[in-house]
Amino acid sequence: MNIPNHETRKYTGIVLERMLHLSPGGKMGDLPKHLQHDSFIRSGDKKTGGPNMRLLRLEQNKPSLTITALHI
């Protein structure tokens, strides 16, 4: 597919597997447990941890998200 003014990288491994499993509007919690990032899975008595890796598949007929800040 040729999209003007767009560059992407080649995805492989588990990242590609995650992308292929997500339906439009899907997010990390919708993936099977074996594909969820370790930081997403809450564990322990206090259920500590949580998603520091944001993964969300956009929906084709809805507006996309906007990045308003970038932490480097």
Tab-separated table of N, CA, C and O in Angstrom:
chain	number	residue	atom	x	y	z
A	1	MET	N	0.853	-1.164	0.000
A	1	MET	CA	0.000	0.000	0.000
A	1	MET	C	0.905	1.235	0.000
A	1	MET	O	1.838	1.323	0.776
A	2	ASN	N	0.624	2.191	-0.829
A	2	ASN	CA	1.386	3.433	-0.893
A	2	ASN	C	0.589	4.551	-0.235
A	2	ASN	O	-0.499	4.903	-0.703
A	3	ILE	N	1.118	5.064	0.848
A	3	ILE	CA	0.470	6.166	1.553
A	3	ILE	C	1.428	7.344	1.515
A	3	ILE	O	2.511	7.269	2.096
A	4	PRO	N	1.071	8.435	0.839
A	4	PRO	CA	1.973	9.595	0.753
A	4	PRO	C	2.335	10.158	2.129
A	4	PRO	O	1.510	10.174	3.043
A	5	ASN	N	3.575	10.607	2.260
A	5	ASN	CA	4.068	11.247	3.491
A	5	ASN	C	3.970	10.347	4.718
A	5	ASN	O	3.732	10.818	5.827
A	6	HIS	N	4.132	9.065	4.529
A	6	HIS	CA	4.053	8.137	5.654
A	6	HIS	C	5.232	7.171	5.584
A	6	HIS	O	5.521	6.598	4.552
A	7	GLU	N	5.890	7.007	6.715
A	7	GLU	CA	6.974	6.038	6.818
A	7	GLU	C	6.684	5.142	8.007
A	7	GLU	O	6.219	5.596	9.031
A	8	THR	N	6.962	3.889	7.862
A	8	THR	CA	6.772	2.956	8.961
A	8	THR	C	7.968	2.024	9.018
A	8	THR	O	8.833	2.075	8.155
A	9	ARG	N	8.024	1.214	10.004
A	9	ARG	CA	9.090	0.226	10.112
A	9	ARG	C	8.497	-1.152	9.862
A	9	ARG	O	7.283	-1.322	9.845
A	10	LYS	N	9.352	-2.120	9.698
A	10	LYS	CA	8.902	-3.486	9.507
A	10	LYS	C	8.705	-4.123	10.883
A	10	LYS	O	9.614	-4.127	11.706
A	11	TYR	N	7.525	-4.629	11.129
A	11	TYR	CA	7.215	-5.254	12.407
A	11	TYR	C	7.362	-6.767	12.289
A	11	TYR	O	6.955	-7.368	11.295
A	12	THR	N	7.931	-7.387	13.322
A	12	THR	CA	8.138	-8.830	13.338
A	12	THR	C	7.848	-9.360	14.745
A	12	THR	O	7.583	-8.596	15.668
A	13	GLY	N	7.920	-10.653	14.894
A	13	GLY	CA	7.818	-11.281	16.219
A	13	GLY	C	6.515	-11.022	16.928
A	13	GLY	O	5.449	-10.940	16.322
A	14	ILE	N	6.610	-10.861	18.239
A	14	ILE	CA	5.413	-10.727	19.076
A	14	ILE	C	4.656	-9.442	18.783
A	14	ILE	O	3.434	-9.392	18.882
A	15	VAL	N	5.373	-8.388	18.377
A	15	VAL	CA	4.691	-7.125	18.062
A	15	VAL	C	3.754	-7.336	16.873
A	15	VAL	O	2.591	-6.925	16.902
A	16	LEU	N	4.231	-8.005	15.850
A	16	LEU	CA	3.396	-8.299	14.684
A	16	LEU	C	2.250	-9.226	15.072
A	16	LEU	O	1.107	-9.035	14.640
A	17	GLU	N	2.534	-10.200	15.913
A	17	GLU	CA	1.489	-11.117	16.369
A	17	GLU	C	0.383	-10.370	17.098
A	17	GLU	O	-0.810	-10.635	16.895
A	18	ARG	N	0.770	-9.418	17.938
A	18	ARG	CA	-0.228	-8.606	18.652
A	18	ARG	C	-1.087	-7.830	17.662
A	18	ARG	O	-2.309	-7.776	17.803
A	19	MET	N	-0.454	-7.219	16.686
A	19	MET	CA	-1.190	-6.429	15.697
A	19	MET	C	-2.189	-7.295	14.924
A	19	MET	O	-3.309	-6.874	14.661
A	20	LEU	N	-1.772	-8.488	14.569
A	20	LEU	CA	-2.642	-9.376	13.798
A	20	LEU	C	-3.832	-9.884	14.609
A	20	LEU	O	-4.880	-10.202	14.052
A	21	HIS	N	-3.694	-9.941	15.924
A	21	HIS	CA	-4.775	-10.428	16.777
A	21	HIS	C	-5.792	-9.351	17.142
A	21	HIS	O	-6.891	-9.680	17.583
A	22	LEU	N	-5.423	-8.093	17.007
A	22	LEU	CA	-6.326	-7.018	17.432
A	22	LEU	C	-7.355	-6.684	16.363
A	22	LEU	O	-7.020	-6.449	15.208
A	23	SER	N	-8.594	-6.627	16.768
A	23	SER	CA	-9.636	-6.163	15.860
A	23	SER	C	-9.748	-4.643	16.005
A	23	SER	O	-9.247	-4.072	16.974
A	24	PRO	N	-10.372	-3.954	15.055
A	24	PRO	CA	-10.507	-2.496	15.169
A	24	PRO	C	-11.115	-2.094	16.511
A	24	PRO	O	-12.104	-2.667	16.963
A	25	GLY	N	-10.482	-1.129	17.170
A	25	GLY	CA	-10.924	-0.669	18.485
A	25	GLY	C	-10.356	-1.499	19.628
A	25	GLY	O	-10.550	-1.170	20.791
A	26	GLY	N	-9.633	-2.578	19.308
A	26	GLY	CA	-9.082	-3.456	20.332
A	26	GLY	C	-7.880	-2.845	21.031
A	26	GLY	O	-7.220	-1.960	20.508
A	27	LYS	N	-7.602	-3.330	22.249
A	27	LYS	CA	-6.453	-2.846	23.016
A	27	LYS	C	-5.771	-4.010	23.718
A	27	LYS	O	-6.209	-5.148	23.603
A	28	MET	N	-4.689	-3.723	24.416
A	28	MET	CA	-3.850	-4.761	25.025
A	28	MET	C	-4.670	-5.781	25.823
A	28	MET	O	-4.447	-6.976	25.735
A	29	GLY	N	-5.626	-5.325	26.598
A	29	GLY	CA	-6.431	-6.221	27.432
A	29	GLY	C	-7.305	-7.179	26.638
A	29	GLY	O	-7.811	-8.148	27.184
A	30	ASP	N	-7.496	-6.914	25.353
A	30	ASP	CA	-8.307	-7.784	24.516
A	30	ASP	C	-7.503	-8.941	23.933
A	30	ASP	O	-8.068	-9.847	23.346
A	31	LEU	N	-6.191	-8.877	24.067
A	31	LEU	CA	-5.325	-9.922	23.531
A	31	LEU	C	-5.333	-11.151	24.437
A	31	LEU	O	-5.555	-11.037	25.645
A	32	PRO	N	-5.028	-12.332	23.886
A	32	PRO	CA	-4.850	-13.509	24.740
A	32	PRO	C	-3.704	-13.237	25.724
A	32	PRO	O	-2.785	-12.466	25.416
A	33	LYS	N	-3.762	-13.829	26.892
A	33	LYS	CA	-2.759	-13.571	27.943
A	33	LYS	C	-1.324	-13.738	27.452
A	33	LYS	O	-0.445	-12.974	27.806
A	34	HIS	N	-1.068	-14.734	26.603
A	34	HIS	CA	0.310	-14.976	26.161
A	34	HIS	C	0.838	-13.865	25.249
A	34	HIS	O	2.032	-13.773	25.024
A	35	LEU	N	-0.036	-12.996	24.746
A	35	LEU	CA	0.406	-11.883	23.903
A	35	LEU	C	0.422	-10.552	24.647
A	35	LEU	O	0.908	-9.554	24.124
A	36	GLN	N	-0.103	-10.524	25.864
A	36	GLN	CA	-0.102	-9.281	26.628
A	36	GLN	C	1.310	-8.983	27.136
A	36	GLN	O	2.031	-9.890	27.541
A	37	HIS	N	1.674	-7.717	27.127
A	37	HIS	CA	2.986	-7.296	27.621
A	37	HIS	C	3.055	-7.538	29.119
A	37	HIS	O	2.067	-7.359	29.841
A	38	ASP	N	4.219	-7.952	29.624
A	38	ASP	CA	4.389	-8.258	31.052
A	38	ASP	C	3.948	-7.108	31.950
A	38	ASP	O	3.403	-7.325	33.017
A	39	SER	N	4.184	-5.874	31.522
A	39	SER	CA	3.830	-4.734	32.368
A	39	SER	C	2.323	-4.528	32.434
A	39	SER	O	1.835	-3.809	33.293
A	40	PHE	N	1.582	-5.155	31.543
A	40	PHE	CA	0.132	-4.982	31.541
A	40	PHE	C	-0.556	-5.892	32.544
A	40	PHE	O	-1.575	-5.552	33.109
A	41	ILE	N	0.009	-7.069	32.771
A	41	ILE	CA	-0.629	-8.076	33.616
A	41	ILE	C	-0.470	-7.700	35.086
A	41	ILE	O	0.624	-7.608	35.607
A	42	ARG	N	-1.585	-7.458	35.727
A	42	ARG	CA	-1.573	-7.083	37.147
A	42	ARG	C	-1.421	-8.339	37.993
A	42	ARG	O	-2.048	-9.351	37.728
A	43	SER	N	-0.556	-8.240	39.034
A	43	SER	CA	-0.316	-9.419	39.858
A	43	SER	C	-0.102	-9.016	41.307
A	43	SER	O	0.029	-7.850	41.621
A	44	GLY	N	-0.070	-10.009	42.189
A	44	GLY	CA	0.153	-9.756	43.609
A	44	GLY	C	-1.141	-9.471	44.341
A	44	GLY	O	-2.202	-9.323	43.747
A	45	ASP	N	-1.032	-9.376	45.663
A	45	ASP	CA	-2.217	-9.125	46.486
A	45	ASP	C	-2.874	-7.794	46.165
A	45	ASP	O	-4.085	-7.651	46.209
A	46	LYS	N	-2.051	-6.790	45.860
A	46	LYS	CA	-2.583	-5.456	45.570
A	46	LYS	C	-2.870	-5.277	44.078
A	46	LYS	O	-3.257	-4.212	43.655
A	47	LYS	N	-2.656	-6.320	43.304
A	47	LYS	CA	-2.843	-6.242	41.855
A	47	LYS	C	-2.030	-5.095	41.279
A	47	LYS	O	-2.508	-4.270	40.532
A	48	THR	N	-0.745	-5.036	41.689
A	48	THR	CA	0.115	-3.964	41.217
A	48	THR	C	0.523	-4.193	39.772
A	48	THR	O	0.350	-5.270	39.218
A	49	GLY	N	1.078	-3.190	39.203
A	49	GLY	CA	1.457	-3.239	37.794
A	49	GLY	C	0.379	-2.574	36.972
A	49	GLY	O	-0.585	-2.040	37.483
A	50	GLY	N	0.554	-2.583	35.717
A	50	GLY	CA	-0.439	-1.974	34.845
A	50	GLY	C	0.201	-1.574	33.534
A	50	GLY	O	1.408	-1.675	33.376
A	51	PRO	N	-0.604	-1.138	32.623
A	51	PRO	CA	-0.104	-0.902	31.273
A	51	PRO	C	0.790	0.326	31.152
A	51	PRO	O	0.339	1.437	31.338
A	52	ASN	N	2.074	0.093	30.876
A	52	ASN	CA	2.905	1.222	30.498
A	52	ASN	C	3.164	1.160	28.996
A	52	ASN	O	3.765	2.032	28.417
A	53	MET	N	2.711	0.102	28.373
A	53	MET	CA	2.832	-0.031	26.927
A	53	MET	C	1.444	0.098	26.330
A	53	MET	O	0.610	-0.787	26.463
A	54	ARG	N	1.184	1.209	25.720
A	54	ARG	CA	-0.142	1.452	25.142
A	54	ARG	C	-0.225	0.824	23.763
A	54	ARG	O	0.599	1.076	22.906
A	55	LEU	N	-1.217	0.017	23.564
A	55	LEU	CA	-1.441	-0.617	22.282
A	55	LEU	C	-2.928	-0.519	22.006
A	55	LEU	O	-3.744	-0.982	22.789
A	56	LEU	N	-3.271	0.109	20.922
A	56	LEU	CA	-4.663	0.328	20.573
A	56	LEU	C	-4.783	0.303	19.059
A	56	LEU	O	-4.007	0.967	18.363
A	57	ARG	N	-5.690	-0.478	18.547
A	57	ARG	CA	-5.917	-0.480	17.105
A	57	ARG	C	-7.037	0.503	16.796
A	57	ARG	O	-8.130	0.417	17.351
A	58	LEU	N	-6.736	1.441	15.920
A	58	LEU	CA	-7.715	2.452	15.560
A	58	LEU	C	-8.844	1.854	14.740
A	58	LEU	O	-8.682	0.834	14.089
A	59	GLU	N	-9.976	2.527	14.782
A	59	GLU	CA	-11.121	2.109	13.991
A	59	GLU	C	-11.145	2.937	12.710
A	59	GLU	O	-10.986	4.151	12.737
A	60	GLN	N	-11.336	2.283	11.585
A	60	GLN	CA	-11.217	2.916	10.286
A	60	GLN	C	-12.167	4.096	10.087
A	60	GLN	O	-11.793	5.099	9.489
A	61	ASN	N	-13.363	4.024	10.599
A	61	ASN	CA	-14.357	5.066	10.345
A	61	ASN	C	-14.531	6.046	11.498
A	61	ASN	O	-15.544	6.729	11.584
A	62	LYS	N	-13.548	6.100	12.388
A	62	LYS	CA	-13.602	7.035	13.521
A	62	LYS	C	-12.335	7.877	13.517
A	62	LYS	O	-11.296	7.447	13.025
A	63	PRO	N	-12.394	9.084	14.082
A	63	PRO	CA	-11.185	9.924	14.149
A	63	PRO	C	-10.087	9.237	14.963
A	63	PRO	O	-10.368	8.500	15.907
A	64	SER	N	-8.845	9.476	14.575
A	64	SER	CA	-7.736	8.877	15.308
A	64	SER	C	-7.385	9.722	16.520
A	64	SER	O	-7.842	10.852	16.673
A	65	LEU	N	-6.556	9.161	17.391
A	65	LEU	CA	-6.103	9.872	18.582
A	65	LEU	C	-5.050	10.902	18.199
A	65	LEU	O	-4.400	10.783	17.163
A	66	THR	N	-4.858	11.880	19.052
A	66	THR	CA	-3.850	12.894	18.847
A	66	THR	C	-2.823	12.821	19.955
A	66	THR	O	-3.170	12.722	21.126
A	67	ILE	N	-1.527	12.859	19.597
A	67	ILE	CA	-0.467	12.903	20.593
A	67	ILE	C	-0.313	14.363	21.008
A	67	ILE	O	-0.033	15.227	20.186
A	68	THR	N	-0.503	14.628	22.306
A	68	THR	CA	-0.428	16.010	22.779
A	68	THR	C	0.851	16.280	23.557
A	68	THR	O	1.150	17.427	23.834
A	69	ALA	N	1.570	15.249	23.947
A	69	ALA	CA	2.834	15.434	24.686
A	69	ALA	C	3.748	14.253	24.396
A	69	ALA	O	3.287	13.159	24.143
A	70	LEU	N	5.031	14.512	24.456
A	70	LEU	CA	6.013	13.460	24.217
A	70	LEU	C	7.076	13.563	25.290
A	70	LEU	O	7.677	14.606	25.475
A	71	HIS	N	7.279	12.485	26.036
A	71	HIS	CA	8.301	12.452	27.072
A	71	HIS	C	9.536	11.747	26.522
A	71	HIS	O	9.440	10.612	26.098
A	72	ILE	N	10.634	12.424	26.504
A	72	ILE	CA	11.867	11.842	25.976
A	72	ILE	C	12.842	11.605	27.098
A	72	ILE	O	12.972	12.313	28.014
